[in-house]
Amino acid sequence: MIKLNTQHAKSLTTEAEMTNIWPRVEAARDKVTHGTGEGSEFLGWRDLPKTYDRDEFARIKTTAAEIQKNSDVLVVIGIGGSYLGSRAVIELLGNNSSTEVIFSGNNLSSIELDKTLKKLDGRDWSINVISKSGTTLEPAVTFRILRQKLIEQYGEKADGRIYATTDVAKGTLHDLATEQGWTRFVVPDDVGGRYSVLTAVGLLPIAVAGVNIDELMAGAESATAETTAAGTVPAIDMAMQYAAIRNVFLEKGFTVEVLASFEPSFAQMAEWWKQLFGESEGKDGKGILPDSMIFTTDLHSLGQYIQDGRRQIIETFINIAKSPVEITIPANDDNGDGLNYLAGQDLSFANQKAYEATALAHSEDGVPVLSIDIPAITPREIGYFIYFMELAAAISGYTLGVNPFDQPGVEAYKKHMFRLLGRED
């Protein structure tokens, strides 16, 4: 089971600070569990691991098998919550399918789209376009271009290679998908984009990549179902502790949180986490700025700042206890590099000691260090992690005093962009 470790941060907080904030955290938890807070109409993710649509889940697996059979590539078109979660899971757990899953429509770069187009040359491929409305510019423009290419390659059979994940009843994409007869999946009305990875939004691409989505959902469900002898749910307890300590540090002037992992394959999961917390908390002039780093790589670039720079950073380590791959460091007869003291050890042993050393060094110099311990990189553990973080974002947002389920600031740039592009409303 995933655990939150706060031992390195305790010396930088007081019992009184934690005691003072706890009533706000309990009130935030109650808003989540009872649905009494602002934005509660978007709490559909809360019970999703137990109440998800089993029929649609079965259709997802059947459709994934169909795509694996007829496509060398699945292009997932979406932005923000429409792609970050699935990409995170696939890059962390690996693509175990003969079908490559690639992502497009998350920017307006012709250079990046050209790279995607070149990947499709001479290959069979399909599209999964994901959008609640179908009018978000980045995925909509990309879909128009890629759909045209699909038609050029497959003619009237192109419609059989388009899978739309969209609103259940309305919207531009819904209407187009209905008219053209595309296979459709649902973006639930009560689940916001950044909380949607465990819906069809995330599950179809993840299943196409060969990840066991039954295990992923089972892990998330275990986070809702486990109870202690006292009758509490560990995932909720951890989410409350995490929300409490990060808000205590925010009030002490720590305005940036870095999610740091010693596994490069965790980088996209950190991108999902950044959206989850950035959009949930960054409003009303409030919030902690979420950032991420991959160690030990970034210790050789940004490590100096964290160690000796301005004290504004909370550091949350992702500590993966067991590597799925073990590579032994060999002995060398002449020991010219002086590394024989490591001979016979697994490389993951050195990586683990690097984590422990970094946590000690940073915490000793006044950096608040937290650790989230994940036993292993498996679908079940990652499902648990996803649900835990969704809980934590909701509870922390309410503790901060904001609605964790809206994102009003996202619309500001869009108004200027459409005006500059010449769109007439």
Short mmCIF file of C-alpha atoms in Angstrom, two decimals:
data_model
loop_
_atom_site.label_atom_id
_atom_site.label_comp_id
_atom_site.label_asym_id
_atom_site.label_seq_id
_atom_site.Cartn_x
_atom_site.Cartn_y
_atom_site.Cartn_z
CA MET A 1 0.00 0.00 0.00
CA ILE A 2 1.16 3.53 -0.76
CA LYS A 3 2.35 5.48 2.28
CA LEU A 4 3.03 9.13 3.04
CA ASN A 5 6.29 9.73 4.92
CA THR A 6 6.67 13.09 6.68
CA GLN A 7 9.66 12.32 8.91
CA HIS A 8 12.00 14.76 7.16
CA ALA A 9 9.52 17.64 7.44
CA LYS A 10 8.56 17.33 11.10
CA SER A 11 11.41 19.47 12.38
CA LEU A 12 10.16 22.36 10.25
CA THR A 13 6.60 22.31 11.60
CA THR A 14 5.13 22.50 15.06
CA GLU A 15 2.40 20.44 16.65
CA ALA A 16 0.44 23.65 17.17
CA GLU A 17 0.53 24.45 13.43
CA MET A 18 -0.82 21.05 12.53
CA THR A 19 -3.43 21.22 15.28
CA ASN A 20 -4.60 24.65 14.15
CA ILE A 21 -5.11 23.65 10.52
CA TRP A 22 -6.73 20.29 11.23
CA PRO A 23 -10.34 21.56 11.64
CA ARG A 24 -10.10 23.12 8.16
CA VAL A 25 -8.82 19.83 6.76
CA GLU A 26 -11.64 17.88 8.43
CA ALA A 27 -14.17 20.34 7.03
CA ALA A 28 -12.59 19.93 3.58
CA ARG A 29 -12.79 16.15 3.85
CA ASP A 30 -16.48 16.40 4.76
CA LYS A 31 -17.13 18.57 1.70
CA VAL A 32 -15.62 15.84 -0.45
CA THR A 33 -17.23 12.85 1.25
CA HIS A 34 -20.66 14.46 1.71
CA GLY A 35 -20.72 16.55 -1.49
CA THR A 36 -21.45 19.81 0.31
CA GLY A 37 -18.70 22.02 -1.12
CA GLU A 38 -18.59 24.40 -4.05
CA GLY A 39 -18.29 22.48 -7.31
CA SER A 40 -19.78 19.30 -5.81
CA GLU A 41 -21.53 18.61 -9.13
CA PHE A 42 -18.09 17.45 -10.34
CA LEU A 43 -17.56 14.79 -7.66
CA GLY A 44 -18.31 11.90 -10.00
CA TRP A 45 -14.70 10.69 -9.75
CA ARG A 46 -15.11 10.08 -6.00
CA ASP A 47 -17.15 6.88 -6.28
CA LEU A 48 -16.11 6.00 -9.83
CA PRO A 49 -13.85 3.04 -8.89
CA LYS A 50 -16.91 1.33 -7.39
CA THR A 51 -19.74 2.61 -9.58
CA TYR A 52 -18.22 2.84 -13.07
CA ASP A 53 -20.31 1.67 -16.03
CA ARG A 54 -19.41 -2.02 -16.43
CA ASP A 55 -20.98 -2.21 -19.89
CA GLU A 56 -18.91 0.67 -21.21
CA PHE A 57 -15.83 -0.80 -19.50
CA ALA A 58 -16.38 -4.04 -21.43
CA ARG A 59 -16.82 -2.06 -24.66
CA ILE A 60 -13.52 -0.29 -23.97
CA LYS A 61 -11.70 -3.63 -23.77
CA THR A 62 -13.41 -4.96 -26.89
CA THR A 63 -12.64 -1.79 -28.83
CA ALA A 64 -9.03 -1.79 -27.62
CA ALA A 65 -8.62 -5.32 -28.97
CA GLU A 66 -10.12 -4.21 -32.29
CA ILE A 67 -7.67 -1.30 -32.56
CA GLN A 68 -4.75 -3.56 -31.65
CA LYS A 69 -5.79 -5.91 -34.44
CA ASN A 70 -6.14 -3.37 -37.25
CA SER A 71 -3.74 -0.52 -36.32
CA ASP A 72 -0.01 -0.13 -35.97
CA VAL A 73 -0.61 3.28 -34.35
CA LEU A 74 -3.39 4.89 -32.34
CA VAL A 75 -3.24 8.69 -32.40
CA VAL A 76 -4.86 10.13 -29.27
CA ILE A 77 -6.01 13.69 -29.91
CA GLY A 78 -6.70 15.77 -26.82
CA ILE A 79 -5.31 18.42 -24.51
CA GLY A 80 -5.03 18.78 -20.73
CA GLY A 81 -7.04 16.17 -18.89
CA SER A 82 -7.99 14.57 -22.20
CA TYR A 83 -4.51 13.11 -22.62
CA LEU A 84 -2.22 13.72 -19.63
CA GLY A 85 -3.53 10.86 -17.50
CA SER A 86 -3.41 8.18 -20.19
CA ARG A 87 0.01 9.29 -21.38
CA ALA A 88 1.29 9.24 -17.79
CA VAL A 89 0.08 5.69 -17.16
CA ILE A 90 1.35 4.36 -20.50
CA GLU A 91 4.82 5.90 -20.14
CA LEU A 92 5.14 4.68 -16.55
CA LEU A 93 3.83 1.14 -17.05
CA GLY A 94 5.05 0.74 -20.61
CA ASN A 95 3.38 0.08 -23.94
CA ASN A 96 2.93 -3.71 -23.95
CA SER A 97 0.98 -3.84 -27.18
CA SER A 98 1.94 -4.17 -30.83
CA THR A 99 0.01 -0.93 -31.36
CA GLU A 100 1.97 2.23 -30.61
CA VAL A 101 -0.04 4.91 -28.81
CA ILE A 102 1.04 8.47 -29.65
CA PHE A 103 -0.42 11.80 -28.56
CA SER A 104 -1.28 14.84 -30.63
CA GLY A 105 -3.52 17.92 -30.48
CA ASN A 106 -1.97 19.23 -27.25
CA ASN A 107 -0.26 22.18 -28.95
CA LEU A 108 -0.40 24.31 -32.11
CA SER A 109 3.08 23.48 -33.36
CA SER A 110 3.37 22.59 -37.05
CA ILE A 111 6.78 21.07 -36.28
CA GLU A 112 5.28 18.59 -33.81
CA LEU A 113 2.33 17.72 -36.04
CA ASP A 114 4.71 17.10 -38.94
CA LYS A 115 6.59 14.60 -36.76
CA THR A 116 3.30 12.82 -36.08
CA LEU A 117 2.38 12.75 -39.77
CA LYS A 118 5.75 11.24 -40.65
CA LYS A 119 5.25 8.50 -38.04
CA LEU A 120 2.06 7.46 -39.84
CA ASP A 121 3.59 7.06 -43.30
CA GLY A 122 3.17 3.50 -44.55
CA ARG A 123 1.40 2.33 -41.40
CA ASP A 124 -2.16 1.39 -40.49
CA TRP A 125 -3.58 3.76 -37.90
CA SER A 126 -6.66 4.99 -36.10
CA ILE A 127 -7.73 8.08 -34.16
CA ASN A 128 -9.16 8.47 -30.67
CA VAL A 129 -10.35 12.09 -30.49
CA ILE A 130 -11.20 13.24 -26.98
CA SER A 131 -13.09 16.45 -26.23
CA LYS A 132 -16.15 17.28 -24.16
CA SER A 133 -17.27 19.98 -26.60
CA GLY A 134 -15.24 19.39 -29.74
CA THR A 135 -14.43 23.10 -30.07
CA THR A 136 -11.18 23.42 -28.10
CA LEU A 137 -8.85 24.83 -30.71
CA GLU A 138 -5.72 22.68 -30.35
CA PRO A 139 -7.38 19.25 -30.64
CA ALA A 140 -10.06 20.49 -33.07
CA VAL A 141 -7.54 21.82 -35.61
CA THR A 142 -5.34 18.74 -35.23
CA PHE A 143 -8.33 16.44 -35.69
CA ARG A 144 -9.37 18.26 -38.85
CA ILE A 145 -5.90 17.76 -40.34
CA LEU A 146 -5.49 14.14 -39.26
CA ARG A 147 -9.02 13.19 -40.25
CA GLN A 148 -8.33 14.49 -43.74
CA LYS A 149 -5.19 12.36 -43.91
CA LEU A 150 -7.17 9.34 -42.67
CA ILE A 151 -9.75 9.87 -45.42
CA GLU A 152 -6.99 10.19 -48.04
CA GLN A 153 -5.54 6.86 -46.89
CA TYR A 154 -8.69 4.83 -46.27
CA GLY A 155 -11.48 6.57 -48.19
CA GLU A 156 -14.98 5.61 -47.06
CA LYS A 157 -13.51 3.17 -44.53
CA ALA A 158 -11.93 6.03 -42.57
CA ASP A 159 -15.01 6.44 -40.35
CA GLY A 160 -14.44 2.94 -38.98
CA ARG A 161 -11.06 4.08 -37.65
CA ILE A 162 -12.31 7.08 -35.65
CA TYR A 163 -13.23 6.67 -31.99
CA ALA A 164 -14.75 9.70 -30.25
CA THR A 165 -14.76 10.19 -26.48
CA THR A 166 -17.11 13.09 -25.85
CA ASP A 167 -20.27 14.35 -24.17
CA VAL A 168 -23.07 11.84 -23.79
CA ALA A 169 -25.75 14.00 -25.42
CA LYS A 170 -24.52 17.27 -26.94
CA GLY A 171 -21.67 19.27 -28.43
CA THR A 172 -19.92 19.65 -31.77
CA LEU A 173 -17.94 16.42 -31.49
CA HIS A 174 -20.94 14.45 -30.21
CA ASP A 175 -23.07 15.60 -33.12
CA LEU A 176 -20.36 14.92 -35.69
CA ALA A 177 -19.66 11.46 -34.26
CA THR A 178 -23.36 10.61 -34.32
CA GLU A 179 -23.74 11.83 -37.90
CA GLN A 180 -20.70 9.92 -39.15
CA GLY A 181 -21.37 6.76 -37.14
CA TRP A 182 -18.10 6.78 -35.21
CA THR A 183 -17.72 4.54 -32.17
CA ARG A 184 -18.43 6.76 -29.17
CA PHE A 185 -17.44 6.72 -25.51
CA VAL A 186 -18.59 9.08 -22.77
CA VAL A 187 -16.92 11.92 -20.92
CA PRO A 188 -19.08 11.89 -17.75
CA ASP A 189 -20.87 15.16 -16.96
CA ASP A 190 -19.83 14.99 -13.31
CA VAL A 191 -16.10 14.34 -13.85
CA GLY A 192 -13.78 17.21 -14.78
CA GLY A 193 -10.97 16.63 -17.26
CA ARG A 194 -8.11 16.46 -14.79
CA TYR A 195 -10.01 13.88 -12.72
CA SER A 196 -11.01 11.76 -15.74
CA VAL A 197 -8.12 9.33 -16.21
CA LEU A 198 -10.17 6.43 -14.80
CA THR A 199 -13.01 7.04 -17.27
CA ALA A 200 -13.08 6.18 -20.98
CA VAL A 201 -11.01 9.34 -21.49
CA GLY A 202 -7.96 7.57 -20.11
CA LEU A 203 -8.93 3.92 -20.16
CA LEU A 204 -9.29 3.40 -23.93
CA PRO A 205 -5.73 4.54 -24.83
CA ILE A 206 -4.36 2.75 -21.76
CA ALA A 207 -6.07 -0.49 -22.77
CA VAL A 208 -4.82 -0.17 -26.36
CA ALA A 209 -1.30 0.08 -24.93
CA GLY A 210 -1.79 -3.31 -23.29
CA VAL A 211 -2.02 -2.12 -19.69
CA ASN A 212 -4.33 -4.19 -17.50
CA ILE A 213 -7.18 -1.76 -16.83
CA ASP A 214 -8.94 -4.26 -14.55
CA GLU A 215 -5.95 -4.05 -12.21
CA LEU A 216 -5.77 -0.27 -12.57
CA MET A 217 -9.40 0.07 -11.47
CA ALA A 218 -8.94 -2.52 -8.72
CA GLY A 219 -6.12 -0.43 -7.28
CA ALA A 220 -8.28 2.68 -7.29
CA GLU A 221 -11.16 0.76 -5.74
CA SER A 222 -8.90 -0.52 -2.95
CA ALA A 223 -8.17 3.11 -2.07
CA THR A 224 -11.90 3.64 -1.50
CA ALA A 225 -12.56 0.36 0.29
CA GLU A 226 -9.69 -0.28 2.71
CA THR A 227 -10.40 0.53 6.35
CA THR A 228 -8.36 0.44 9.50
CA ALA A 229 -9.35 -1.03 12.85
CA ALA A 230 -10.59 2.45 13.74
CA GLY A 231 -12.87 2.44 10.72
CA THR A 232 -10.99 5.09 8.77
CA VAL A 233 -9.88 4.84 5.14
CA PRO A 234 -6.07 5.02 4.77
CA ALA A 235 -6.20 6.85 1.43
CA ILE A 236 -8.41 9.57 2.92
CA ASP A 237 -6.24 9.77 6.04
CA MET A 238 -3.11 10.20 3.90
CA ALA A 239 -4.81 12.74 1.67
CA MET A 240 -5.76 14.76 4.76
CA GLN A 241 -2.21 14.60 6.13
CA TYR A 242 -0.78 15.65 2.77
CA ALA A 243 -3.28 18.50 2.42
CA ALA A 244 -2.59 19.67 5.97
CA ILE A 245 1.19 19.76 5.78
CA ARG A 246 1.40 21.39 2.35
CA ASN A 247 -1.05 24.11 3.46
CA VAL A 248 0.92 24.66 6.67
CA PHE A 249 4.06 25.20 4.63
CA LEU A 250 2.21 27.48 2.23
CA GLU A 251 1.27 29.69 5.16
CA LYS A 252 4.95 29.73 6.15
CA GLY A 253 5.92 31.13 2.74
CA PHE A 254 6.66 27.93 0.79
CA THR A 255 4.84 28.67 -2.45
CA VAL A 256 6.32 26.03 -4.79
CA GLU A 257 6.04 22.25 -4.56
CA VAL A 258 8.38 20.04 -6.58
CA LEU A 259 7.33 16.46 -7.22
CA ALA A 260 10.63 14.63 -7.63
CA SER A 261 11.15 11.07 -8.78
CA PHE A 262 14.26 9.00 -9.36
CA GLU A 263 12.52 7.15 -12.21
CA PRO A 264 12.50 9.01 -15.57
CA SER A 265 9.42 7.05 -16.64
CA PHE A 266 7.53 8.94 -13.92
CA ALA A 267 7.98 12.27 -15.75
CA GLN A 268 4.58 12.23 -17.48
CA MET A 269 2.83 11.20 -14.26
CA ALA A 270 4.32 14.34 -12.75
CA GLU A 271 2.89 16.33 -15.68
CA TRP A 272 -0.57 14.93 -14.85
CA TRP A 273 -0.03 15.83 -11.17
CA LYS A 274 0.94 19.38 -12.16
CA GLN A 275 -2.32 19.89 -14.00
CA LEU A 276 -4.32 18.26 -11.21
CA PHE A 277 -2.99 20.56 -8.50
CA GLY A 278 -2.33 23.63 -10.66
CA GLU A 279 -5.89 23.85 -11.98
CA SER A 280 -7.46 22.73 -8.71
CA GLU A 281 -5.71 25.26 -6.45
CA GLY A 282 -4.37 28.10 -8.60
CA LYS A 283 -7.18 30.65 -8.37
CA ASP A 284 -8.35 33.64 -6.33
CA GLY A 285 -4.70 34.68 -5.93
CA LYS A 286 -4.00 31.48 -3.99
CA GLY A 287 -2.28 28.14 -4.38
CA ILE A 288 1.06 26.37 -4.46
CA LEU A 289 2.85 26.35 -7.83
CA PRO A 290 3.36 22.66 -8.80
CA ASP A 291 6.61 21.77 -10.53
CA SER A 292 8.50 18.55 -11.14
CA MET A 293 12.01 17.20 -11.49
CA ILE A 294 13.65 13.91 -12.38
CA PHE A 295 16.58 12.94 -10.18
CA THR A 296 19.41 12.26 -10.22
CA THR A 297 19.47 14.09 -13.59
CA ASP A 298 18.14 17.41 -12.27
CA LEU A 299 20.39 17.27 -9.21
CA HIS A 300 23.16 18.20 -11.65
CA SER A 301 21.27 21.27 -12.86
CA LEU A 302 18.72 22.47 -10.29
CA GLY A 303 20.02 20.64 -7.24
CA GLN A 304 22.19 23.62 -6.32
CA TYR A 305 19.15 25.90 -6.14
CA ILE A 306 17.15 23.51 -4.01
CA GLN A 307 20.08 22.96 -1.64
CA ASP A 308 21.20 26.57 -1.19
CA GLY A 309 18.62 28.81 -2.85
CA ARG A 310 15.56 30.71 -1.60
CA ARG A 311 13.51 28.73 0.90
CA GLN A 312 10.23 28.61 -1.03
CA ILE A 313 10.17 24.98 -2.20
CA ILE A 314 8.39 22.00 -0.69
CA GLU A 315 9.91 18.81 -2.06
CA THR A 316 7.73 15.72 -2.40
CA PHE A 317 9.67 12.61 -3.40
CA ILE A 318 8.14 9.65 -5.17
CA ASN A 319 10.00 6.69 -3.70
CA ILE A 320 9.42 3.48 -5.65
CA ALA A 321 10.56 0.69 -3.36
CA LYS A 322 11.05 -2.10 -5.91
CA SER A 323 12.34 -1.65 -9.44
CA PRO A 324 10.74 -3.94 -12.05
CA VAL A 325 14.18 -4.34 -13.63
CA GLU A 326 17.41 -5.34 -11.89
CA ILE A 327 20.81 -4.73 -13.51
CA THR A 328 23.89 -5.85 -11.59
CA ILE A 329 26.99 -3.67 -11.45
CA PRO A 330 29.93 -5.89 -12.53
CA ALA A 331 33.36 -6.24 -10.94
CA ASN A 332 36.41 -5.08 -12.87
CA ASP A 333 39.84 -6.66 -12.44
CA ASP A 334 41.87 -3.44 -12.58
CA ASN A 335 39.23 -1.32 -10.77
CA GLY A 336 40.44 1.64 -12.83
CA ASP A 337 37.25 3.58 -12.14
CA GLY A 338 37.34 2.79 -8.41
CA LEU A 339 33.83 1.37 -8.44
CA ASN A 340 34.49 -2.17 -7.25
CA TYR A 341 32.96 -1.24 -3.92
CA LEU A 342 29.64 -1.39 -5.82
CA ALA A 343 30.36 -4.67 -7.59
CA GLY A 344 27.54 -7.17 -7.19
CA GLN A 345 24.99 -4.51 -6.23
CA ASP A 346 21.96 -3.79 -8.37
CA LEU A 347 21.80 -0.38 -10.04
CA SER A 348 18.48 0.18 -8.26
CA PHE A 349 20.37 -0.06 -4.94
CA ALA A 350 22.50 2.95 -5.96
CA ASN A 351 19.36 4.78 -7.09
CA GLN A 352 17.68 4.15 -3.74
CA LYS A 353 20.70 5.43 -1.82
CA ALA A 354 20.72 8.53 -4.03
CA TYR A 355 17.11 9.18 -2.96
CA GLU A 356 17.94 8.70 0.71
CA ALA A 357 21.00 10.95 0.47
CA THR A 358 19.09 13.70 -1.33
CA ALA A 359 16.25 13.66 1.18
CA LEU A 360 18.75 13.95 4.03
CA ALA A 361 20.83 16.69 2.42
CA HIS A 362 17.86 18.87 1.47
CA SER A 363 15.97 18.44 4.73
CA GLU A 364 19.08 19.19 6.81
CA ASP A 365 19.34 22.54 5.02
CA GLY A 366 15.75 23.53 5.74
CA VAL A 367 13.85 22.19 2.73
CA PRO A 368 10.51 20.63 3.74
CA VAL A 369 10.81 17.07 2.40
CA LEU A 370 7.89 14.66 2.06
CA SER A 371 7.95 11.20 0.53
CA ILE A 372 5.23 9.12 -1.06
CA ASP A 373 6.34 5.50 -0.94
CA ILE A 374 5.01 3.31 -3.76
CA PRO A 375 5.76 -0.41 -3.31
CA ALA A 376 6.15 -1.22 -7.02
CA ILE A 377 5.31 0.03 -10.49
CA THR A 378 2.22 -2.05 -11.21
CA PRO A 379 -1.25 -1.14 -12.56
CA ARG A 380 -2.79 -1.80 -9.15
CA GLU A 381 -0.39 0.48 -7.27
CA ILE A 382 -0.68 3.23 -9.88
CA GLY A 383 -4.48 3.04 -9.78
CA TYR A 384 -4.26 3.57 -6.02
CA PHE A 385 -1.81 6.47 -6.52
CA ILE A 386 -4.09 8.20 -9.04
CA TYR A 387 -7.10 8.02 -6.76
CA PHE A 388 -5.08 9.15 -3.74
CA MET A 389 -3.84 12.22 -5.59
CA GLU A 390 -7.36 13.10 -6.76
CA LEU A 391 -8.55 12.92 -3.16
CA ALA A 392 -5.61 15.01 -1.99
CA ALA A 393 -6.17 17.71 -4.63
CA ALA A 394 -9.84 18.03 -3.69
CA ILE A 395 -9.21 18.11 0.07
CA SER A 396 -6.25 20.47 -0.24
CA GLY A 397 -8.21 22.83 -2.48
CA TYR A 398 -11.09 23.05 -0.05
CA THR A 399 -8.62 23.51 2.83
CA LEU A 400 -7.13 26.42 0.90
CA GLY A 401 -10.58 27.93 0.46
CA VAL A 402 -11.09 27.51 -3.29
CA ASN A 403 -13.35 25.45 -5.53
CA PRO A 404 -11.05 22.60 -6.61
CA PHE A 405 -13.19 21.65 -9.61
CA ASP A 406 -13.33 24.76 -11.80
CA GLN A 407 -10.69 26.55 -13.87
CA PRO A 408 -12.01 30.01 -14.76
CA GLY A 409 -8.57 31.40 -15.57
CA VAL A 410 -8.09 29.01 -18.48
CA GLU A 411 -10.61 30.97 -20.55
CA ALA A 412 -8.71 34.29 -20.43
CA TYR A 413 -6.10 33.46 -23.05
CA LYS A 414 -8.69 31.78 -25.27
CA LYS A 415 -10.72 34.99 -25.62
CA HIS A 416 -7.67 36.93 -26.80
CA MET A 417 -6.50 34.08 -29.03
CA PHE A 418 -9.82 33.73 -30.86
CA ARG A 419 -10.00 37.51 -31.30
CA LEU A 420 -6.48 37.61 -32.75
CA LEU A 421 -7.27 34.67 -35.03
CA GLY A 422 -10.26 36.57 -36.39
CA ARG A 423 -13.06 34.34 -35.17
CA GLU A 424 -16.45 36.04 -35.20
CA ASP A 425 -18.74 35.07 -32.32
#
